[in-house]
Amino acid sequence: MSHIEIDEQRCKACYLCIDECPKKLIKVGEKVNKLGAKPVEFCDPKGECLGCAMCATRCPDMAITKVFRG
Amino acid sequence: MSHIEIDEQRCKACYLCIDECPKKLIKVGEKVNKLGAKPVEFCDPKGECLGCAMCATRCPDMAITKVFRG
Amino acid sequence: MTLTATKPEGKVLIKGNYAIANAAVIAGCECYFGYPITPQSEIGEFMSGKMQELKRAYVSSESELASINMVIGACSTGAKAMTSSSSCAVSLMQEALSYATAEELPVVLVSVMRGGPGLGNIYPSQGDYNQATIGGGNGDYKLIVLAPGNVQECIDLTYKAFYLAHKYKNPTMVLADGLLGQMMEPVTFGDYPYPEVDDSAWALTGAKGRGRRVIRSYAPSADDQCVFLNKLYAKYALIEEKEVMYDEYMTEDADLIVASFGSMSRNVKSAVKIAREKGLKVGAFRPITISPFPNKRLKELSCSAKKFLVTEINMGQMVRDVRLAVNGKVPVEFYGKGVGSMIDVEDLVDKIESLIEV
Amino acid sequence: MTLTATKPEGKVLIKGNYAIANAAVIAGCECYFGYPITPQSEIGEFMSGKMQELKRAYVSSESELASINMVIGACSTGAKAMTSSSSCAVSLMQEALSYATAEELPVVLVSVMRGGPGLGNIYPSQGDYNQATIGGGNGDYKLIVLAPGNVQECIDLTYKAFYLAHKYKNPTMVLADGLLGQMMEPVTFGDYPYPEVDDSAWALTGAKGRGRRVIRSYAPSADDQCVFLNKLYAKYALIEEKEVMYDEYMTEDADLIVASFGSMSRNVKSAVKIAREKGLKVGAFRPITISPFPNKRLKELSCSAKKFLVTEINMGQMVRDVRLAVNGKVPVEFYGKGVGSMIDVEDLVDKIESLIEV
Amino acid sequence: MATQVFKVPDSIIKDMTYGFCPGCDHGVAIRLVAECLDELGLKENAITATSIGCSVCLYDYLDVDSVEAPHGRALAEATGIKRARPDKFVFTYQGDGDFASIGLGESTHAALRGENITAICINNTTYGMTGGQLGPTTLLGQVTTTSPTGRNVEYYGYPIRIAEHIALCEGTAYSARVSLDSVANIRKAKQAIKKAFEYQLKGLGFSFVEILSTCPTNWHMTPQKAHDRVRDDMMKVFVPGVYKDVLQKV
Amino acid sequence: MATQVFKVPDSIIKDMTYGFCPGCDHGVAIRLVAECLDELGLKENAITATSIGCSVCLYDYLDVDSVEAPHGRALAEATGIKRARPDKFVFTYQGDGDFASIGLGESTHAALRGENITAICINNTTYGMTGGQLGPTTLLGQVTTTSPTGRNVEYYGYPIRIAEHIALCEGTAYSARVSLDSVANIRKAKQAIKKAFEYQLKGLGFSFVEILSTCPTNWHMTPQKAHDRVRDDMMKVFVPGVYKDVLQKV
Amino acid sequence: MEKSFIIAGFGGQGVLLAGEVLASAFMHDDKNVTWYPSYGAEMRGGTVNCQIVMSESEVSSVNKKEIDFVIALNDLSFDKFLPRLKKGGMMIANSSLVKEIKKRTDINYIFAPVTKMAAELGNVKMANILSLGVLAKASGLISVDKLTKALDTVLPPHRKNLLPKNIEALNLGFNFQPALV
Amino acid sequence: MEKSFIIAGFGGQGVLLAGEVLASAFMHDDKNVTWYPSYGAEMRGGTVNCQIVMSESEVSSVNKKEIDFVIALNDLSFDKFLPRLKKGGMMIANSSLVKEIKKRTDINYIFAPVTKMAAELGNVKMANILSLGVLAKASGLISVDKLTKALDTVLPPHRKNLLPKNIEALNLGFNFQPALV
Ligand SMILES: Cc1ncc(C[n+]2csc(CCOP(=O)(O)OP(=O)(O)O)c2C)c(N)n1
Ligand SMILES: Cc1ncc(C[n+]2csc(CCOP(=O)(O)OP(=O)(O)O)c2C)c(N)n1
Ligand code: SF4
Ligand code: SF4
Ligand code: SF4
Ligand code: SF4
């Protein structure tokens, strides 16, 4: 099943990925990471992720470290 | 009558003016100047000079200091 | 941090960089040319707004090479002109400074030191004492170099730099460091305290009603050049005679004199105070002009003091000048560190104690 | 003047500039980058043909800033690389030299001095002693500087420059002057007399089968920088201990020692000979490494000699180093002139006599 | 089975975190460079001369050999490297200030000489590292710390179009401008970088990619707004495209 | 009565003799500059920043105020002069090495900024003063003291077309290339210089004239042959023409 | 008498401004004073701090090893500057972000939830000024009046509208009652 | 023993080359020697000269005030270097271009029309080498053999064809009989 992996410690909370996701599966999380930022979380209860890697391609910080398709 | 004036001490003997003169009125002289060069001389016995200033325009050293026409 | 009004009333709290910039404006600086570099970029930032507001010249130059040569161009017309920069970027100005000295132009340059060598880092440092006082330009030449010890002096010496540069037609540098550039202190600006220097006898203004003027460093013959150099060095001797400035604290009866320059001297003075309270006969000496260097006064002091300690945030630069001035009369020790914040007062006191005990 | 064969047999008569260039080729110089300037352009001219013939790297660079940075790039791969230049143009290399020192790169630079400051002129001069030994790069750093006194030494010290640069990973300069660059003398080349230095532990070659390598001068923290500087200065101490070279002539019993460097020393030696013939107890001292400076030996000599005379074609530069070494033990006089041909032997003899009489 | 369609490139140093500000496209550009190094198998043969600017710590991100050049001199150093070791893959990654302000001479001459190296230049219309001053690419009207009332022609003159300047040099094999404003353009940017790298591998001469990029911090914009600005303002003045391609008439 | 149709311009220093070699066109170019200064009445209001090269002694020829700039920095100094004294007429007279090699950064940025000054650049395909080394404009195949077997692309890359580069800068008002190979072209050259000066007087921005010129000494040619070379070889690569004119679409 | 202060927190928490206000207040109180910011990596992010030294005679040193008062607006700053407090010095910590742990027993602590208090006041960004109020009370070295005057000097003209709210914050801080330790 | 020589003339008269040949001959004769050219204004024109110092021990100084032998190939050089000759020194002047005036009486003169002689030999440019022959005879310090060997070393490969003619010139110079003074 398509999905992504996020490295919370790398996320700088620019939130560019949120807009990018065609399915709006990325959300601002609650935790604060060591950079003092609130990293995003992948939230795909219905398994809608397309594995399109739009988010990872957009992410400036390689915080979305892996994208799987299929 | 059209004529030119040559400053012998300035002439570097490049002889560019010689070719330029449409009437071939400029010749290599015999004297050696303080630069160690043989300056050109204006030689217009028949009064052929056009006052075209081709020579002076070409001269890199302003050794042809004056051109008169008419 | 807001930009200060040009001539603020009374005391204001201000960063060293802004203090320098505003002082330059008050001194009548007509042209600023600069390229950013930490820790002095605020100078150019301040100037960009203020100079335009005042309809004076400001250029964001493409490099420090360009900046300093723009200053030379402006100065050749007699204008008050300046640039400011830091360390590695001041290295790029060496050729032009050598030219400006040979051309006897009133260039004003503010250098705010950071850590070196190379890119180094942006922490405070005093590693460019050599660069300022000896330099890497070619040939024999000297800059006038003024080293402020606090923010008030950043102002006073910026005024003075413009004055001396024009009075002696010699490039003049204000040598500060990252700490001075970045810190705030209450200061007063007052008016530019010096007379305007008349430059009408040499400035390029177009050859109207007079023969052309040529400002150049090229000497076609070796003999011409020797004559020129002798004249130049006579000028330097005059400047040394007239313009040397220094600050002393309890040196009269001191056995040990601690010498330092710039922002390091604040800590030295404090350490001397503490040492005195402990009954140690210590004094502090601070050259304000580091070029010309207060050789004469140090020589005098070497008759009364038994030892000198030179302390700098570098691997030992001013210490050479102190040694040359003292000329072996008494020992001259060095205590420094490569780069970073100033040496702590406590450590200085310890060092003083260790030297007096010996 | 024809270009010499790469390794000519026996004695050849050759110009200093060509001698340096050919020695560099024999030393295995793989890359030459340069921009012309009188009086050293022959070096680049020779290299342009020879390096292409040997399929080595040669670039007519767009400026001296580019040249020296190309050398840095080449050296970062462990290559033997060099540039050559003169005075005002060497001023432009100060930033890069400071970087190269911080990056510990084996840069070789030949500087052939002409008159300064500024454009100055192309006559011989020794006005860049300060530029070479102290420099205007930022921060604390030192070059190794070798000062040949004749054309044979131009060769020998070019060999040595490549060796020392690589052995100590420190920029190394051969400091000649217009006279040495332009004169001819019979010399022999021989083979490059030093072992090849292994640079495989640090050179950039692509991170194949190992972690990446980073050559940098940027120190993110002040503490890192202090550690680095201490290491660097320990290296300089080692170089001073091991590599100092100087030349002495009749110094053992000399009352007066005349110190000079480079091509000035030929005249000094001759003057000393004449003075000795007149019964004057004079000796000659010549540092061959002017950085590191032979402090130790001069200190020793200051115990036996009663006076020093330093003579240079500048307004007094090396004299500071001599004074620092002698440290007030005996007087150190200066006798120089700004620029032009070396001081005549007869004038030197007069000066010596005047000093001994006093 | 799910197949992995995105990963952190091998040429990126393990477990590093960029020092860039949130939303700064330096991060994207470096990743693209790393991906191209990966795909062309260049990591172990590459040497880079790093520049001074926000990219100065490139050596903390990219797992390749590198030497730090003084501000503006990256292409001189790269020239030295390539001439000394013509078998190595040599590239620079520079800011627009580094490349086109203080380094314009070195940059242009490397192109004129046709040095067989690749230069990537990040155009973010400001000097990022020193706090957002006016640089050679600052747009007319743009407010920076040294153009507090906006870039006016009178005091500051005009911005430089870097890719066009480099395209004019006869030694240039490839000169392109790309943008990182959108995912589609990021993908195009990668193709341009890859082509530039390939041209070096083919020995065609100087290859160059100018990358339009964000500096949210110094633009005082959110990452989102910053990307809108790239699209709405920058791309109008700095039009993306291929300005020279020796293998293809442009 | 005969009327005088040619004289030594007033802006030329009385009784000087050029230090140039026989047949060197520097002499023509400087005379043209002087004629334009005369005709526009600029002599007493002009300031020039001189460059380093065979033209270094400009101040011994032209009767105007001048300051000697370090090699390559004439346009930085001219910028300083003009900014300090905008009412003065400011120009530079530089060699191609000075302008386009070591000084390319300063030259291009002066054009980008649209400095209201005029630059004249003598292109003689070599560094004349230092003895004829390969410079930024040396033609492919040309033998110089640093290209003993001729300029090859591999080691030296390509020459720069200066007028085209300057034309690309948005602050440039006028950029032209002229030649001194013939009397007709000398007359055209003068028109170009005059136009460049007039554009400055009109405050239009940066104006520039590149002048194709001889260096018989370093080309090892007679003055005659040298002028043939300008026509036969140089003008093919460096095509004369107006490359930018803000008052006229080119 | 000489006293040193460090104000530290995340970038964006306004620590440099708070420091400037404090320094300015001392200036208005005719003290000698210096203000010195941390300016570290040229890159953004991480913590920011500034050090203020107030003295009745000349300031002895701008950047001191040992500090009298620390205001820590976040936990990183708390950890970083705790060791630098003098014996008997005072740590004023933002308990909204800092855990109330007392590793050192030779200093005094005030834990004040300044972020929360500022949020309640209407703007979380005023935590910095609010903490100056706490400091004023705890140190007795500066009056709210002088701080108010300083605020007036330091706020740029286009921010003057924030003055009343900030004065409220100052007073709120001044009147804060720390839990008795 | 140390002797100094100046060879001077117009640019184009080959004085630097002649100097190099002389220096090279001394080298082949196992002497120490230095050659030092005038390199003045970067611009062309004017006179050129070089100074050669030959010594049996180390050369004491490359650029001497007082000279033993001067070869003046034109009148400017004659005027310029006459004052620099040592008492008892020798001036060898190209009487094709130099007027035979003896301003100094404390030196020796040889006036040889080397330009004319070279022209007669077939190439006016060989006046320089011809004058070396004159010098060899007059000074007795160097043999024609060594000068010939030097010529062979100094001439570049593509000029080797000029060797025979130049040797002729050397000999012609050596056999020149100056008018008795
Ligand atoms: C010689 C020199 N001048 C100035 C600086 C200061 N400096 C560091 S980075 C930089 C500009 C960086 O801007 P850019 O190249 O556009 O890169 P960015 O930071 O925007 O990515 C400057 C001016 C320096 N380090 N060295
Ligand atoms: C910094 C510096 N580098 C090099 C030189 C040496 N130099 C003097 S003139 C010149 C080149 C002149 O060539 P160009 O500008 O083309 O003018 P030209 O002499 O051909 O008229 C050079 C390299 C110098 N004076 N300063
Ligand atoms: S784009 Fe990357 S850094 Fe930005 S919010 Fe998403 S995961 Fe975090
Ligand atoms: S062109 Fe001028 S310099 Fe040349 S020969 Fe004619 S007059 Fe003389
Ligand atoms: S300052 Fe600008 S360019 Fe630099 S890291 Fe931040 S956003 Fe990126
Ligand atoms: S060297 Fe060339 S450019 Fe210079 S004066 Fe002679 S001919 Fe003219």
Short mmCIF file of C-alpha atoms in Angstrom, two decimals, chain C residues 54-322:
data_model
loop_
_atom_site.label_atom_id
_atom_site.label_comp_id
_atom_site.label_asym_id
_atom_site.label_seq_id
_atom_site.Cartn_x
_atom_site.Cartn_y
_atom_site.Cartn_z
CA LEU C 54 20.19 62.73 2.54
CA LYS C 55 20.70 62.51 -1.23
CA ARG C 56 24.30 61.47 -0.77
CA ALA C 57 26.07 58.76 -2.71
CA TYR C 58 25.61 55.11 -1.82
CA VAL C 59 26.55 52.09 -3.91
CA SER C 60 25.98 48.42 -3.15
CA SER C 61 29.19 47.43 -4.85
CA GLU C 62 29.85 44.10 -6.51
CA SER C 63 32.85 43.28 -4.32
CA GLU C 64 35.28 44.75 -1.84
CA LEU C 65 37.76 45.35 -4.63
CA ALA C 66 35.15 47.51 -6.26
CA SER C 67 34.20 49.23 -2.99
CA ILE C 68 37.67 50.37 -2.11
CA ASN C 69 38.38 51.52 -5.63
CA MET C 70 35.12 53.45 -5.71
CA VAL C 71 36.26 55.13 -2.51
CA ILE C 72 39.54 56.01 -4.19
CA GLY C 73 37.67 57.48 -7.13
CA ALA C 74 35.42 59.55 -4.89
CA CYS C 75 38.34 60.68 -2.71
CA SER C 76 40.25 61.80 -5.77
CA THR C 77 37.64 64.53 -6.13
CA GLY C 78 38.21 65.56 -2.52
CA ALA C 79 34.97 63.99 -1.33
CA LYS C 80 34.66 62.44 2.08
CA ALA C 81 34.16 58.82 1.21
CA MET C 82 34.36 55.52 3.02
CA THR C 83 33.80 51.82 2.95
CA SER C 84 33.57 49.24 5.71
CA SER C 85 34.34 45.58 5.75
CA SER C 86 35.85 42.73 7.70
CA SER C 87 38.91 40.50 7.75
CA CYS C 88 38.99 38.23 4.70
CA ALA C 89 37.33 40.94 2.66
CA VAL C 90 39.81 43.57 3.84
CA SER C 91 42.48 41.24 2.45
CA LEU C 92 41.07 41.98 -0.96
CA MET C 93 41.69 45.69 -0.51
CA GLN C 94 45.44 45.51 -0.06
CA GLU C 95 46.41 46.51 -3.58
CA ALA C 96 44.09 49.50 -3.57
CA LEU C 97 45.28 50.62 -0.13
CA SER C 98 48.84 50.58 -1.37
CA TYR C 99 47.76 52.67 -4.38
CA ALA C 100 45.76 55.07 -2.23
CA THR C 101 48.74 55.62 0.02
CA ALA C 102 50.99 56.31 -2.95
CA GLU C 103 48.34 58.58 -4.41
CA GLU C 104 47.93 60.30 -1.04
CA LEU C 105 44.18 60.01 -0.95
CA PRO C 106 41.96 60.48 2.13
CA VAL C 107 40.38 57.06 2.06
CA VAL C 108 38.45 56.06 5.18
CA LEU C 109 38.04 52.36 5.84
CA VAL C 110 36.31 50.73 8.77
CA SER C 111 37.46 47.20 9.48
CA VAL C 112 35.48 45.13 11.95
CA MET C 113 37.58 42.07 12.72
CA ARG C 114 36.29 38.50 12.83
CA GLY C 115 38.12 35.23 13.27
CA GLY C 116 40.71 34.13 10.76
CA PRO C 117 42.67 33.00 8.85
CA GLY C 118 40.65 32.36 5.71
CA LEU C 119 36.91 32.44 6.04
CA GLY C 120 37.46 31.68 9.72
CA ASN C 121 34.30 32.59 11.55
CA ILE C 122 32.37 35.59 12.68
CA TYR C 123 33.41 35.66 16.31
CA PRO C 124 35.29 38.64 17.65
CA SER C 125 39.01 38.56 17.11
CA GLN C 126 41.96 40.87 17.01
CA GLY C 127 43.71 38.84 14.35
CA ASP C 128 43.95 41.68 11.87
CA TYR C 129 46.32 43.92 13.77
CA ASN C 130 49.07 43.00 11.32
CA GLN C 131 46.79 43.42 8.35
CA ALA C 132 45.89 46.91 9.54
CA THR C 133 49.26 48.17 10.68
CA ILE C 134 51.58 46.50 8.19
CA GLY C 135 49.33 45.16 5.48
CA GLY C 136 49.89 43.10 2.42
CA GLY C 137 49.94 45.85 -0.11
CA ASN C 138 53.19 46.12 -2.00
CA GLY C 139 55.98 48.51 -1.24
CA ASP C 140 56.60 50.83 1.64
CA TYR C 141 53.54 52.56 3.00
CA LYS C 142 51.58 53.01 6.18
CA LEU C 143 47.98 53.55 7.07
CA ILE C 144 46.82 55.60 9.99
CA VAL C 145 44.95 53.12 12.18
CA LEU C 146 42.67 54.04 15.05
CA ALA C 147 41.48 51.33 17.42
CA PRO C 148 38.41 52.19 19.50
CA GLY C 149 37.95 50.48 22.85
CA ASN C 150 34.25 51.14 23.35
CA VAL C 151 31.22 52.36 21.45
CA GLN C 152 31.76 56.01 22.33
CA GLU C 153 35.20 55.78 20.80
CA CYS C 154 33.71 54.17 17.71
CA ILE C 155 32.06 57.53 17.21
CA ASP C 156 34.93 59.75 18.28
CA LEU C 157 37.48 57.89 16.22
CA THR C 158 35.27 57.77 13.15
CA TYR C 159 35.15 61.55 13.34
CA LYS C 160 38.87 61.63 13.80
CA ALA C 161 39.47 59.21 10.92
CA PHE C 162 37.82 61.56 8.46
CA TYR C 163 39.79 64.44 9.84
CA LEU C 164 43.19 62.77 9.81
CA ALA C 165 42.62 61.17 6.42
CA HIS C 166 41.99 64.56 4.88
CA LYS C 167 44.54 66.44 6.92
CA TYR C 168 47.36 64.11 5.99
CA LYS C 169 45.96 62.80 2.71
CA ASN C 170 46.55 59.27 3.89
CA PRO C 171 44.24 56.28 4.03
CA THR C 172 42.93 55.92 7.54
CA MET C 173 41.38 52.87 9.12
CA VAL C 174 39.11 52.46 12.11
CA LEU C 175 39.90 48.98 13.41
CA ALA C 176 37.09 47.57 15.50
CA ASP C 177 36.10 43.98 16.19
CA GLY C 178 32.94 41.91 16.17
CA LEU C 179 32.34 42.57 19.84
CA LEU C 180 32.47 46.33 19.40
CA GLY C 181 30.44 46.17 16.23
CA GLN C 182 27.67 44.13 17.79
CA MET C 183 27.47 45.50 21.34
CA MET C 184 25.35 48.45 22.52
CA GLU C 185 26.37 51.14 24.94
CA PRO C 186 25.01 54.56 25.80
CA VAL C 187 26.82 57.21 23.82
CA THR C 188 26.52 60.82 22.73
CA PHE C 189 27.20 62.01 19.22
CA GLY C 190 27.51 65.76 19.43
CA ASP C 191 28.79 67.65 16.40
CA TYR C 192 31.67 66.73 14.14
CA PRO C 193 34.43 68.33 16.19
CA TYR C 194 37.04 69.02 13.54
CA PRO C 195 37.56 71.80 11.02
CA GLU C 196 36.96 71.02 7.38
CA VAL C 197 40.20 70.43 5.52
CA ASP C 198 40.69 72.44 2.38
CA ASP C 199 41.39 70.10 -0.51
CA SER C 200 41.05 72.64 -3.29
CA ALA C 201 44.76 72.53 -4.00
CA TRP C 202 44.77 68.97 -5.23
CA ALA C 203 41.28 67.56 -5.76
CA LEU C 204 40.14 66.59 -9.24
CA THR C 205 37.35 68.92 -10.25
CA GLY C 206 37.93 69.30 -13.98
CA ALA C 207 40.81 71.38 -15.28
CA LYS C 208 38.82 74.58 -15.52
CA GLY C 209 41.00 77.64 -15.37
CA ARG C 210 44.06 75.70 -14.36
CA GLY C 211 46.36 72.98 -15.64
CA ARG C 212 45.25 69.40 -15.37
CA ARG C 213 45.83 67.47 -12.18
CA VAL C 214 47.15 63.94 -12.12
CA ILE C 215 46.84 61.62 -9.15
CA ARG C 216 49.03 58.64 -9.70
CA SER C 217 51.28 56.12 -8.08
CA TYR C 218 53.41 55.35 -11.12
CA ALA C 219 56.90 56.78 -10.87
CA PRO C 220 58.66 56.56 -14.20
CA SER C 221 62.13 56.60 -12.68
CA ALA C 222 63.65 54.95 -9.66
CA ASP C 223 65.04 58.27 -8.49
CA ASP C 224 61.63 59.95 -8.60
CA GLN C 225 60.31 57.11 -6.58
CA CYS C 226 63.01 57.44 -3.95
CA VAL C 227 62.29 61.14 -3.62
CA PHE C 228 58.61 60.41 -3.24
CA LEU C 229 59.20 57.74 -0.62
CA ASN C 230 61.37 60.04 1.43
CA LYS C 231 58.63 62.65 1.34
CA LEU C 232 56.04 60.05 2.31
CA TYR C 233 58.11 58.84 5.22
CA ALA C 234 58.71 62.39 6.39
CA LYS C 235 54.94 62.72 6.50
CA TYR C 236 54.69 59.55 8.57
CA ALA C 237 57.27 60.90 10.98
CA LEU C 238 55.20 64.05 11.32
CA ILE C 239 52.05 62.06 11.97
CA GLU C 240 53.84 60.03 14.61
CA GLU C 241 55.05 63.22 16.25
CA LYS C 242 51.65 64.91 16.25
CA GLU C 243 48.91 62.36 16.30
CA VAL C 244 49.85 59.48 18.53
CA MET C 245 47.11 58.72 21.06
CA TYR C 246 47.06 56.31 23.95
CA ASP C 247 45.35 55.67 27.19
CA GLU C 248 47.09 54.88 30.45
CA TYR C 249 45.81 53.67 33.78
CA MET C 250 47.94 53.60 36.91
CA THR C 251 51.18 53.23 35.04
CA GLU C 252 53.19 55.76 37.07
CA ASP C 253 54.45 53.37 39.71
CA ALA C 254 53.57 50.11 37.96
CA ASP C 255 56.04 47.24 38.03
CA LEU C 256 54.00 45.41 35.45
CA ILE C 257 52.27 47.17 32.59
CA VAL C 258 49.58 45.30 30.71
CA ALA C 259 49.23 46.48 27.15
CA SER C 260 46.25 45.76 24.94
CA PHE C 261 44.20 47.46 22.29
CA GLY C 262 40.57 47.74 21.28
CA SER C 263 37.87 45.99 23.22
CA MET C 264 40.39 43.80 25.03
CA SER C 265 41.48 46.85 26.98
CA ARG C 266 38.24 47.06 28.96
CA ASN C 267 38.96 43.72 30.56
CA VAL C 268 42.59 44.65 31.10
CA LYS C 269 41.67 47.81 32.95
CA SER C 270 39.26 45.87 35.14
CA ALA C 271 41.89 43.27 35.88
CA VAL C 272 44.37 45.99 36.77
CA LYS C 273 41.83 47.50 39.17
CA ILE C 274 41.37 44.19 40.90
CA ALA C 275 45.11 43.55 41.02
CA ARG C 276 45.66 46.96 42.53
CA GLU C 277 43.10 46.16 45.19
CA LYS C 278 45.23 43.13 45.94
CA GLY C 279 48.18 45.45 46.35
CA LEU C 280 49.91 44.57 43.09
CA LYS C 281 51.68 47.41 41.31
CA VAL C 282 50.14 47.01 37.89
CA GLY C 283 49.13 49.46 35.21
CA ALA C 284 47.36 49.34 31.89
CA PHE C 285 48.49 50.80 28.59
CA ARG C 286 46.39 51.08 25.49
CA PRO C 287 47.49 52.50 22.15
CA ILE C 288 44.55 54.27 20.51
CA THR C 289 46.53 54.95 17.36
CA ILE C 290 48.04 51.58 16.62
CA SER C 291 49.64 53.11 13.56
CA PRO C 292 51.55 55.28 14.28
CA PHE C 293 52.34 53.27 17.38
CA PRO C 294 53.13 55.06 20.66
CA ASN C 295 56.77 54.01 20.58
CA LYS C 296 58.07 57.00 22.45
CA ARG C 297 55.75 56.62 25.40
CA LEU C 298 56.37 52.90 25.69
CA LYS C 299 60.08 53.53 25.64
CA GLU C 300 59.64 55.96 28.53
CA LEU C 301 57.53 53.49 30.42
CA SER C 302 60.14 50.80 29.95
CA CYS C 303 62.39 52.87 32.20
CA SER C 304 60.05 52.66 35.13
CA ALA C 305 58.24 49.34 34.62
CA LYS C 306 59.95 46.03 35.26
CA LYS C 307 57.91 43.99 32.87
CA PHE C 308 55.26 44.21 30.20
CA LEU C 309 52.44 41.86 29.45
CA VAL C 310 50.73 42.15 26.09
CA THR C 311 47.35 40.56 25.77
CA GLU C 312 45.45 40.19 22.49
CA ILE C 313 42.85 37.96 20.92
CA ASN C 314 45.30 36.60 18.38
CA MET C 315 48.51 34.60 18.33
CA GLY C 316 50.70 37.60 19.14
CA GLN C 317 50.71 40.58 16.83
CA MET C 318 50.84 43.90 18.69
CA VAL C 319 53.37 42.28 20.99
CA ARG C 320 55.95 42.75 18.24
CA ASP C 321 55.40 46.48 18.23
CA VAL C 322 55.65 46.60 21.99
#
